[in-house]
Coordinates of C-alpha atoms in Angstrom, one line a residue:
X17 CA 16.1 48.2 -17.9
X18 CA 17.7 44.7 -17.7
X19 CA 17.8 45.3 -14.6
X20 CA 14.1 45.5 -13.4
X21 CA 13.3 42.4 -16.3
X22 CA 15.8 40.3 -13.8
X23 CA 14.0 41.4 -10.8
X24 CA 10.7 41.1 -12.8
X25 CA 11.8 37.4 -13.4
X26 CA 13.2 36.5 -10.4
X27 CA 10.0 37.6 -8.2
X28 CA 7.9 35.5 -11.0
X29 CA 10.2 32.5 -10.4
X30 CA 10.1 33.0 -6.7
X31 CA 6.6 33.3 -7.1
X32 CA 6.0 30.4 -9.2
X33 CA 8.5 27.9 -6.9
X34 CA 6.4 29.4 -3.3
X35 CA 2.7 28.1 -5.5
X36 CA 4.8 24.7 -6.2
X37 CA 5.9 24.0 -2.7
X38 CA 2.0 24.7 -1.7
X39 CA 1.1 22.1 -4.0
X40 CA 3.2 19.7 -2.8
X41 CA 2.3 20.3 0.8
X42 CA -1.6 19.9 0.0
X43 CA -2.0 17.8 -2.9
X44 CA -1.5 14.4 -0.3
X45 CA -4.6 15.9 1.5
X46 CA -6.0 16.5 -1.8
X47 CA -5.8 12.9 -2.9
X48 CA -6.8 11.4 0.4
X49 CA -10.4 13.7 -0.2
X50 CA -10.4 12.2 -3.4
X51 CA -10.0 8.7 -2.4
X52 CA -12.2 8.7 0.8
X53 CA -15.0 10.9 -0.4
X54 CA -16.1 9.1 -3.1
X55 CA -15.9 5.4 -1.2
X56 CA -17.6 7.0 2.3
X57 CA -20.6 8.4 0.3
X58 CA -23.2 6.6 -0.7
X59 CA -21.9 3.3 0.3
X60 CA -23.3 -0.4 -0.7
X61 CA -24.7 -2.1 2.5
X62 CA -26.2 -4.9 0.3
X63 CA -23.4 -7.3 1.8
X64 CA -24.2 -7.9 5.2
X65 CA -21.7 -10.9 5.8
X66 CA -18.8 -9.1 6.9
X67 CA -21.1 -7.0 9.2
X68 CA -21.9 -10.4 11.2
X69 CA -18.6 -12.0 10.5
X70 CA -16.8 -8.8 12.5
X71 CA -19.5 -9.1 15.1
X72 CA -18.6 -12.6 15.6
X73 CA -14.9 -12.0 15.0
X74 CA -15.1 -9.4 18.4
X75 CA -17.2 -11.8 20.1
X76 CA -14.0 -14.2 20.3
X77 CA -11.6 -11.6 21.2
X78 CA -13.4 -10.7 24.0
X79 CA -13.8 -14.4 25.3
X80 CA -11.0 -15.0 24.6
X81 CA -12.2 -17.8 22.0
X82 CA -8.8 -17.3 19.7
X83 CA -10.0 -20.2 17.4
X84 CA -13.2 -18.7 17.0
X85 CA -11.5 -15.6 15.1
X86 CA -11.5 -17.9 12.0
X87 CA -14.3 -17.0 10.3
X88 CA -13.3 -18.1 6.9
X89 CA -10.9 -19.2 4.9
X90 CA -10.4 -16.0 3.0
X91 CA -9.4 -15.2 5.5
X92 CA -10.9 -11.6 5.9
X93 CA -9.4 -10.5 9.1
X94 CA -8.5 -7.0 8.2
X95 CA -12.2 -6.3 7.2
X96 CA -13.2 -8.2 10.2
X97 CA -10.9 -5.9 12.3
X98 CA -11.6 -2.9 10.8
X99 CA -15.6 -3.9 11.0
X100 CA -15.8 -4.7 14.3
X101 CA -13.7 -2.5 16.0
X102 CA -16.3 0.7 14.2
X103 CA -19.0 -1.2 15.5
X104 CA -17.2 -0.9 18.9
X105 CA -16.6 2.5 18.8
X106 CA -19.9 3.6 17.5
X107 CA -21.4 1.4 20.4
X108 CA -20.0 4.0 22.9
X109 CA -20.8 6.8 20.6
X110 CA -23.9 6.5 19.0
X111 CA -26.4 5.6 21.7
X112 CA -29.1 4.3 20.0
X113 CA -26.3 2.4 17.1
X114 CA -27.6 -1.3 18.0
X115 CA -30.8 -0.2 17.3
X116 CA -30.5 1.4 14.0
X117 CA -31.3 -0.6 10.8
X118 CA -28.5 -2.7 9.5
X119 CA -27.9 -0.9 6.2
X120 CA -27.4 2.4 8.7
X121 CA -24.7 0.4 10.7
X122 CA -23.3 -0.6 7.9
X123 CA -23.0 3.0 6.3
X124 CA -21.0 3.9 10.0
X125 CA -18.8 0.5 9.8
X126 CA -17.3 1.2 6.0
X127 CA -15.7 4.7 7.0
X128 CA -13.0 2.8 8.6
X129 CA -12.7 0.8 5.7
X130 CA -12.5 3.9 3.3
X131 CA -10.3 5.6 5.7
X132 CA -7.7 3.1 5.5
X133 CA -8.1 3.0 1.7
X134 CA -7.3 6.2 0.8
X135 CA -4.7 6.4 3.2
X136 CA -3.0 3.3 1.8
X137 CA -3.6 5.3 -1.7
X138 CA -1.9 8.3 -0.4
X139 CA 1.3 6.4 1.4
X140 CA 1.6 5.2 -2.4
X141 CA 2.0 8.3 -4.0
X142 CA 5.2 9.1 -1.9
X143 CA 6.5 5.9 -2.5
X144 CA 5.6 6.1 -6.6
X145 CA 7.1 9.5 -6.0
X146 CA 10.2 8.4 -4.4
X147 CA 10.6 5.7 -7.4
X148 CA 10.1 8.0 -10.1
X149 CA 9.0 11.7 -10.0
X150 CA 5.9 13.2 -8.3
X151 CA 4.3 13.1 -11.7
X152 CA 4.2 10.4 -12.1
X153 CA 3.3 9.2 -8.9
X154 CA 0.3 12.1 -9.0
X155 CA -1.1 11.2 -11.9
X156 CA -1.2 7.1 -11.4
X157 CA -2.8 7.4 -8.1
X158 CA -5.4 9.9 -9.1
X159 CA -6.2 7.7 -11.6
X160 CA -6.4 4.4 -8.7
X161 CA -8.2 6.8 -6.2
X162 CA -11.2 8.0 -9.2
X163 CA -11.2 4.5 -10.9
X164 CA -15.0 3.8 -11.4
X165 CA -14.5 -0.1 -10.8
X166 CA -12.2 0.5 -7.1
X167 CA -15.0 2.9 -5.9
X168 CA -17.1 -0.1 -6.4
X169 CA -14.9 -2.7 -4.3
X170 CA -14.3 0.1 -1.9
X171 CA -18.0 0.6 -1.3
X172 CA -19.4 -2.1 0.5
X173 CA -17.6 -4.1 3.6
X174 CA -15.9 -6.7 1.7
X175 CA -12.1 -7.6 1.1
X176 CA -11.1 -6.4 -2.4
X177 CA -10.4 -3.3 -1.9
X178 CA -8.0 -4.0 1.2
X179 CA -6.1 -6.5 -1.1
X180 CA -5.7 -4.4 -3.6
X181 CA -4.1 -1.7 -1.6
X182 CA -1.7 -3.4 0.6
X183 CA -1.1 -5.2 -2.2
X184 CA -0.1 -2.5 -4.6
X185 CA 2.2 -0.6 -1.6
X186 CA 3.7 -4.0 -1.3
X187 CA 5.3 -4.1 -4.6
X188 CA 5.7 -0.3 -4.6
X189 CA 7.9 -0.8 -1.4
X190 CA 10.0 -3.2 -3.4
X191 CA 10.3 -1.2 -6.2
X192 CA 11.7 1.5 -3.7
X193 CA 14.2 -1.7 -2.3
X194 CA 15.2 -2.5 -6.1
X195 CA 16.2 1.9 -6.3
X196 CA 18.6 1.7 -3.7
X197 CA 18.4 -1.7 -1.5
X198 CA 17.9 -0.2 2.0
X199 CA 16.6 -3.0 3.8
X200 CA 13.6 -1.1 5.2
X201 CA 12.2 -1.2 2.1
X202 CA 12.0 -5.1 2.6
X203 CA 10.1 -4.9 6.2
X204 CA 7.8 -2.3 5.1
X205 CA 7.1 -4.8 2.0
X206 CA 7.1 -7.7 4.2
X207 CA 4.4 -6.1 6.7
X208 CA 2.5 -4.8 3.9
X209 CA 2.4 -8.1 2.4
X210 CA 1.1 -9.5 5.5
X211 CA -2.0 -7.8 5.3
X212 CA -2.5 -8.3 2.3
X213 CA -2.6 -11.8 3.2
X214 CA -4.8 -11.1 5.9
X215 CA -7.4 -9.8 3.7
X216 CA -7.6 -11.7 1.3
X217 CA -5.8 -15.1 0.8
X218 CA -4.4 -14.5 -3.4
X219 CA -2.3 -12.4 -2.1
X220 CA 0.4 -14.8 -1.8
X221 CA 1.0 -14.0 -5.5
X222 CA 3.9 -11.7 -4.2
X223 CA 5.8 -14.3 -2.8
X224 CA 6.7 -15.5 -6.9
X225 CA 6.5 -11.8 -7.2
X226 CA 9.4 -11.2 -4.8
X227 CA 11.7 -13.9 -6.1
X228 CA 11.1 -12.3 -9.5
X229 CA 11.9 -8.9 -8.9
X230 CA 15.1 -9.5 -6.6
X231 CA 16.0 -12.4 -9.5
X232 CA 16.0 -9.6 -12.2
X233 CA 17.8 -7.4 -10.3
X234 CA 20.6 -9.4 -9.3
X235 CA 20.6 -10.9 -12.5
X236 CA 21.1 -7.6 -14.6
X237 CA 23.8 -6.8 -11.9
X238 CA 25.9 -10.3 -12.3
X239 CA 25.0 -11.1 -15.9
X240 CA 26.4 -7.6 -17.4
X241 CA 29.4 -5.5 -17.3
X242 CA 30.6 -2.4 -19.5
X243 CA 31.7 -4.8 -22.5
X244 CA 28.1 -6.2 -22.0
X245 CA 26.4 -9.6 -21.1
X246 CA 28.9 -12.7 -19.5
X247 CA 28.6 -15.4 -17.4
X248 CA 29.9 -14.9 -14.2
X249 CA 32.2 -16.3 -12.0
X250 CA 31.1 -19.1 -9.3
X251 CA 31.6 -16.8 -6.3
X252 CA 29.3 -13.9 -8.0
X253 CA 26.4 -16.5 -8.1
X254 CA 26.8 -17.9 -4.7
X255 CA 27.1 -14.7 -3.6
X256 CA 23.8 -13.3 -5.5
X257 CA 22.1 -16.3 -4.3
X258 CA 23.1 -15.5 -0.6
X259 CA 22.0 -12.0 -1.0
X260 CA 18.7 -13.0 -2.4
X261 CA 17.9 -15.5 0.3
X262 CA 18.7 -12.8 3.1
X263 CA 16.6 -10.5 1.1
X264 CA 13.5 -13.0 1.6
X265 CA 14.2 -13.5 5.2
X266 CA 14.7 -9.8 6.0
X267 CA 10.9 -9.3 3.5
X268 CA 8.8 -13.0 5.3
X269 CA 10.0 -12.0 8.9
X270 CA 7.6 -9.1 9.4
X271 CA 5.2 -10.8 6.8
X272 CA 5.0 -13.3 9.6
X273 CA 5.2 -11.2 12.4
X274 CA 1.9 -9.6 11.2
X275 CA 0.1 -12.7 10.7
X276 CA 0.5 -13.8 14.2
X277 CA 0.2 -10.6 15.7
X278 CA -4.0 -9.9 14.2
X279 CA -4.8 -12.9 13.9
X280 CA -5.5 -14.8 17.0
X281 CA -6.4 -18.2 15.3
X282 CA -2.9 -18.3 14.9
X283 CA -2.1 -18.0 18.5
X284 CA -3.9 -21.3 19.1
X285 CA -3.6 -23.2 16.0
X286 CA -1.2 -22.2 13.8
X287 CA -1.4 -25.4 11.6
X288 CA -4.9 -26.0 11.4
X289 CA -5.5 -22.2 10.2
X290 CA -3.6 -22.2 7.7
X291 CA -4.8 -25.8 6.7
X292 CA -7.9 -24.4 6.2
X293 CA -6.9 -21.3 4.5
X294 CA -4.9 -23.5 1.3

């Protein structure tokens, strides 16, 4: 009799840990629905700028007119990017697409938009998930992929959104650096932070942001021991110090990298661009 309750159990278990694993595997997909659907649908085309700004901004790649890919000093150049090059595609396509009415264009040039959205929303949950527990990270990022108010950014072809997301994965990223300190936590940060940038110029917040996070963490690390707090010898600090400034180099390299790279006004100008952008 015991015997047939184990077996009982054990198939229910078995059972039960097989439906788990399933849920694993297809809630990502699940969230990524739930993100894109409700931003692709139904989209605001009431704000046309960006539409003309990416036409202009692919204008200048194509002649080669690098200081003509500053638009404005927001600077915008992920929307731009992401704008122009569905207006590209959909030019090849869509036959008639320069003909249709601009709210119809603009309907085709935000699914890139969305798509990158909830994708940025779903690389977040593993990271969240890698942080804490898949919980956790589950239920926060169904909560950011439904929020009433980031449907709304994420609705018309605009920068918000994008800064939002990148972002978010940019502190998540050194969240997952402060876990364990593997430095590809930093790079992945670093380039995350760079588009950040790229869309939207407040972004720089995470500079202050990184100094703070890496300060708190060296500082619960130097300042406390088993008997509890102290004051450290010399060598500790310079050495925390040390560690911290490699930290920054290893997180602004790619943060630079990324700027250069997409944005040709940089290639040109460097100085004057970001002149304009402060």
């Amino acid at each position: 009799m015991n015997t047939g309750q184990e077996k009982g159990s054990e198939a229910e278990k078995s059972s039960l840990d097989r439906m788990a694993r399933i849920a694993r595997v297809l809630f990502p997909f699940l969230l990524f629905f739930a993100a894109f659907l409700p931003r692709a649908i139904k989209v605001v085309t009431s704000f046309s700028l960006w539409h003309y700004r990416g036409i202009a901004f692919f204008e200048a790649l194509f002649n080669q007119d690098w200081n003509a890919t500053w638009q404005t000093p927001h600077p915008g150049v992920i929307t731009m990017w992401l704008t122009g090059l569905m207006q590209w595609a959909a030019s090849f396509f869509i036959a008639d697409f320069d003909e249709l009415s601009i709210n119809r264009q603009m309907e085709i040039e935000l699914i890139l938009l969305s798509f990158v959205v909830a994708l940025v929303i779903v690389l977040s949950y593993f990271i969240l998930a890698y942080v804490f527990d898949r919980l956790v990270a589950a239920m926060a990022m169904l909560l950011v992929a439904l929020d009433p108010y980031h449907i709304s950014l994420s609705k018309a072809i605009h920068v918000d959104a994008l800064l939002s997301v990148f972002t978010a994965i940019s502190v998540l990223f050194i969240w997952a650096y402060l876990k364990d300190e593997r430095r590809r936590f930093l790079i992945l940060s670093g380039l995350s932070a760079g588009l950040a940038f790229l869309s939207k110029s407040p972004a720089l917040f995470l500079i202050p942001y990184f100094f703070l996070a890496i300060g708190l963490m060296k500082s619960s690390k130097i300042f406390r021991d088993e008997a509890g707090w102290r004051w450290p010898p010399q060598r500790e600090l310079i050495s925390a110090l040390k560690e911290s400034g490699l930290a920054f180099l290893i997180w602004i390299a790619p943060f630079v990298f990324i700027l250069f790279l997409l944005w040709p006004a940089m290639w040109s100008q460097p100085v004057e661009t970001l002149s304009d952008v402060y």
